[in-house]
Phi, psi and omega in degrees: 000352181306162190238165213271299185252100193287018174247003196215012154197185179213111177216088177307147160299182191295336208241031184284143156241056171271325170280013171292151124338325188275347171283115198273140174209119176226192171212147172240178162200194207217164200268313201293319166330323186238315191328298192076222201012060161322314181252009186283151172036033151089037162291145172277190171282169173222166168326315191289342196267325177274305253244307221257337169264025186243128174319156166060007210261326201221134199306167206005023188091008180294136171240169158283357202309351182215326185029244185264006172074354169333264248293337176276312211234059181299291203304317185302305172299008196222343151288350176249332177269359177274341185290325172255012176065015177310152155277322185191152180255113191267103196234149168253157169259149197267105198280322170290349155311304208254004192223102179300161197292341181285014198071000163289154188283169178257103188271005158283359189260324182305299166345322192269322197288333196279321167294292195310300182342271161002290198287331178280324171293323161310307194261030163117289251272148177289141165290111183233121188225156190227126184277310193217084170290001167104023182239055167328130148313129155296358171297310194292318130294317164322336162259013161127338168075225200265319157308063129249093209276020167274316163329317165325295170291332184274336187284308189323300170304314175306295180317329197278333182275310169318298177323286174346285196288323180262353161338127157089001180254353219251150120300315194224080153306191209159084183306307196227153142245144193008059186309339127028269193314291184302322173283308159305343197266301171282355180214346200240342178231009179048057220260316182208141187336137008286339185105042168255153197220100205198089187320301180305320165288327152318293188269000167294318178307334185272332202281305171288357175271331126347289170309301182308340195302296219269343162274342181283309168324264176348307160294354191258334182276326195261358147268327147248066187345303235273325213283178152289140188206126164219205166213167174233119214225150181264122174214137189283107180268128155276125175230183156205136166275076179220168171239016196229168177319316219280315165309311134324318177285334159330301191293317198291300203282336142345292188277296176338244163018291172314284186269324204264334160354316201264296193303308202294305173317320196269345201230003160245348182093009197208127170278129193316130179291295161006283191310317181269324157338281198271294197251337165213111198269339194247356177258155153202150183300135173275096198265110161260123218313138205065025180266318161285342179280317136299335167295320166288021177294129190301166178278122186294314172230171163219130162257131182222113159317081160190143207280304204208180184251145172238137172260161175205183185209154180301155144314285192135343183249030165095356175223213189224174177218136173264134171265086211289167161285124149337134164079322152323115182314155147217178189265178185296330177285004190044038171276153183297139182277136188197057180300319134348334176244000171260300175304324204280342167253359159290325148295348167299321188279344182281315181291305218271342191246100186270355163267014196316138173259198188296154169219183199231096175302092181277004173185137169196167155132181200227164178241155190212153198270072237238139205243187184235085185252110171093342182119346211229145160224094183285074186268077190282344173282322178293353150315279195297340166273350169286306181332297195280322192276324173296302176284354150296331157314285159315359169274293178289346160294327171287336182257359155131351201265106192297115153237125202258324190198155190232131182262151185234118168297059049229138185315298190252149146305113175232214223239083171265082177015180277300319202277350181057224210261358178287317194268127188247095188250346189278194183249348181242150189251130176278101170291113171295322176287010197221302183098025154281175172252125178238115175297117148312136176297012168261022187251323183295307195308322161315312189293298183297323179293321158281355166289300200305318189275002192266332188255053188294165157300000000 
């Protein structure tokens, strides 16, 4: 699907499927990522909020406390996505906006979500909302947070009262976004809020955000039929340039971890025995009866997450160590460009889960360090890397894998968490000191490629 010049056009072949009409091709963000007004209209703190204002935690002292300022310039940003002929917009609520710490709703935080819906739907565009982008209450950590399985129950009452309020505007519900992340990230290497860093507190934290999933899906079918409900999990393809067993078994126990950590619980009822066996004999989830048999309430969708290849090689103790490659493109964040590694675990998941249900690329794209030259921001790699990553989406829709629809990581430049404001994913360039918007050429391109399909010729 590459293109002869990736700065200056986009043209999938006739029979990509990308060109279906039935193929959803959108952009998302995430509400802390973009909202800002951290205090407006009685929102609490959240986790991110606490984490990003402790020295040292997040690169150059960036909070989200203002970002891209959506929450004021809401109206403008839904004329710019109506502007690019997206199908649909994958956007999260911000749990502390819209729920007071006794748990009543707050209804100047319901209110904005209820306008923004509305305005996407008046103009065409499909809905996809995320319950939970990682912007935990902090009341809520202060009360033991996600090792905490009343967090479980509180996430369900939130979903029931969102679902409630907002029914008939959602398309796509959407429980977690990557719990991958909140749990390893956030509890287990201390990487990202809360900043704990405890294997064992990972997987409780994994275990209950798993349970909420699956008491919230209940609550989202019995307020809002007509929508769709899944969840989106982040996943990692492992390889290795090692040569001995022990290397191989490296790469294997890597997509364990990563992947099968999430996938096995929601789509086998059983967290893989390996994975506690082999690599963490002394963490294990506190699993109580019927707790799997809820997290596995089957799935409407699978939304799927994913960046780069990690290569990795054994340790020596029975686990892996990663060994990036030599020579190998990278992004600006310096994960490897590795499309190849998108198709291979879709087809991988396809082969080992006979219940896959249909799924949704809910987040790809790269980050790059993209300037304003001239009125223009000329992002050809990121030309080329939507370009190759689509067509391994396509590669694997060929190979038997129900893939419905693909999100382009990020509508806008935002607040990328640890990393603040240096790192550049959107297809639009965000000025922070001014808050204009500039489309990037890989946004025009985007625009023009969906014009074609809606009038072809």
């Amino acid at each position: 699907m590459a293109a002869n010049d990736p700065g200056s056009t986009f043209d999938p072949p006739a029979d990509a499927v990308v060109r279906r009409p039935d193929f959803l091709l959108g952009v998302a963000t995430a509400a802390y990522q973009i909202e800002g007004a951290a205090t407006e209209d009685g929102r609490l703190p959240s986790i991110w909020d606490t984490f990003s204002a402790t020295p040292g935690k997040v690169l150059h002292g960036d909070t989200g406390a203002v970002a891209c300022d959506h929450y004021l310039r809401w109206e403008e940003d839904v004329e710019l996505l109506a502007g690019l002929h997206v199908d649909a917009y994958r956007l999260s609520i911000a749990w502390p906006r819209v729920v007071d710490a006794a748990g009543r709703p707050n209804e100047k935080g319901l209110a904005f979500y209820r306008k923004l819906l509305r305005r996407l739907k008046e103009k065409g565009i499909r809905t996809s909302v995320t319950l939970y982008h990682w912007d935990l209450p902090q009341h809520l950590e202060d009360a033991g947070g996600w090792r905490n399985r009343a967090t479980a129950y509180r996430f369900a009452e939130y979903a029931d009262l969102v679902s409630r309020e907002l029914a008939g505007l959602v398309d796509f519900w959407s429980t977690l976004n990557e719990p991958w992340c909140s749990a390893m990230l956030g509890y287990g290497t201390g990487h990202h809020a809360p900043g704990q860093a405890d294997l064992l507190a990972a997987n409780q934290a994994m275990h209950h955000l798993l349970l909420g999933h699956g008491l919230a899906l209940a609550t989202l079918r019995r307020n809002d039929p007509a929508s769709r409900k899944g969840i989106v999990v982040n996943v990692g393809r492992g390889t290795t340039d090692g040569t001995t067993p022990d290397d191989a078994r490296a790469a294997e126990l890597f997509e364990l971890q990563h992947n099968d950590w999430v996938l096995d619980p929601l789509l086998r009822g059983q967290y893989p025995p390996r994975l506690h066996d082999e690599l963490w004999p002394a963490a294990r989830p506190p699993v109580q009866d019927g707790d799997l048999e809820t997290i596995g309430t089957p799935l409407d969708f699978l939304g799927i997450n994913y960046y780069f290849r990690t290569n990795v090689r054994a340790d020596g103790n029975g686990g892996y160590v990663e060994v990036p490659l030599p020579g190998v493109e990278r992004t600006q964040m310096g994960w490897e460009v590795h499309p190849d590694g998108l198709r291979d675990l879709l087809t991988g998941f396809h082969r080992r889960y006979d219940n896959l249900p249909p799924i949704y690329i809910t987040e790809n794209g790269m980050a790059s360090d993209d300037r304003v030259v001239d009125g223009a921001v000329v992002d050809r790699q990121r030309i080329a890397f939507l370009e190759r990553h689509l067509a391994a989406v396509d590669e694997a829709v060929k190979a038997g894998v129900d893939v419905r629809g693909y999100y382009v990581w990020s509508l806008l430049d935002n607040f990328e968490w640890a990393f603040g404001y240096e790192r550049r994913f959107g297809i639009v360039h965000v000025d922070y000191a001014t808050q204009r918007r500039t489309p990037k050429r890989s946004a025009e391109l985007l625009r023009e490629f969906l014009a074609r399909r809606r009038s072809p010729s």
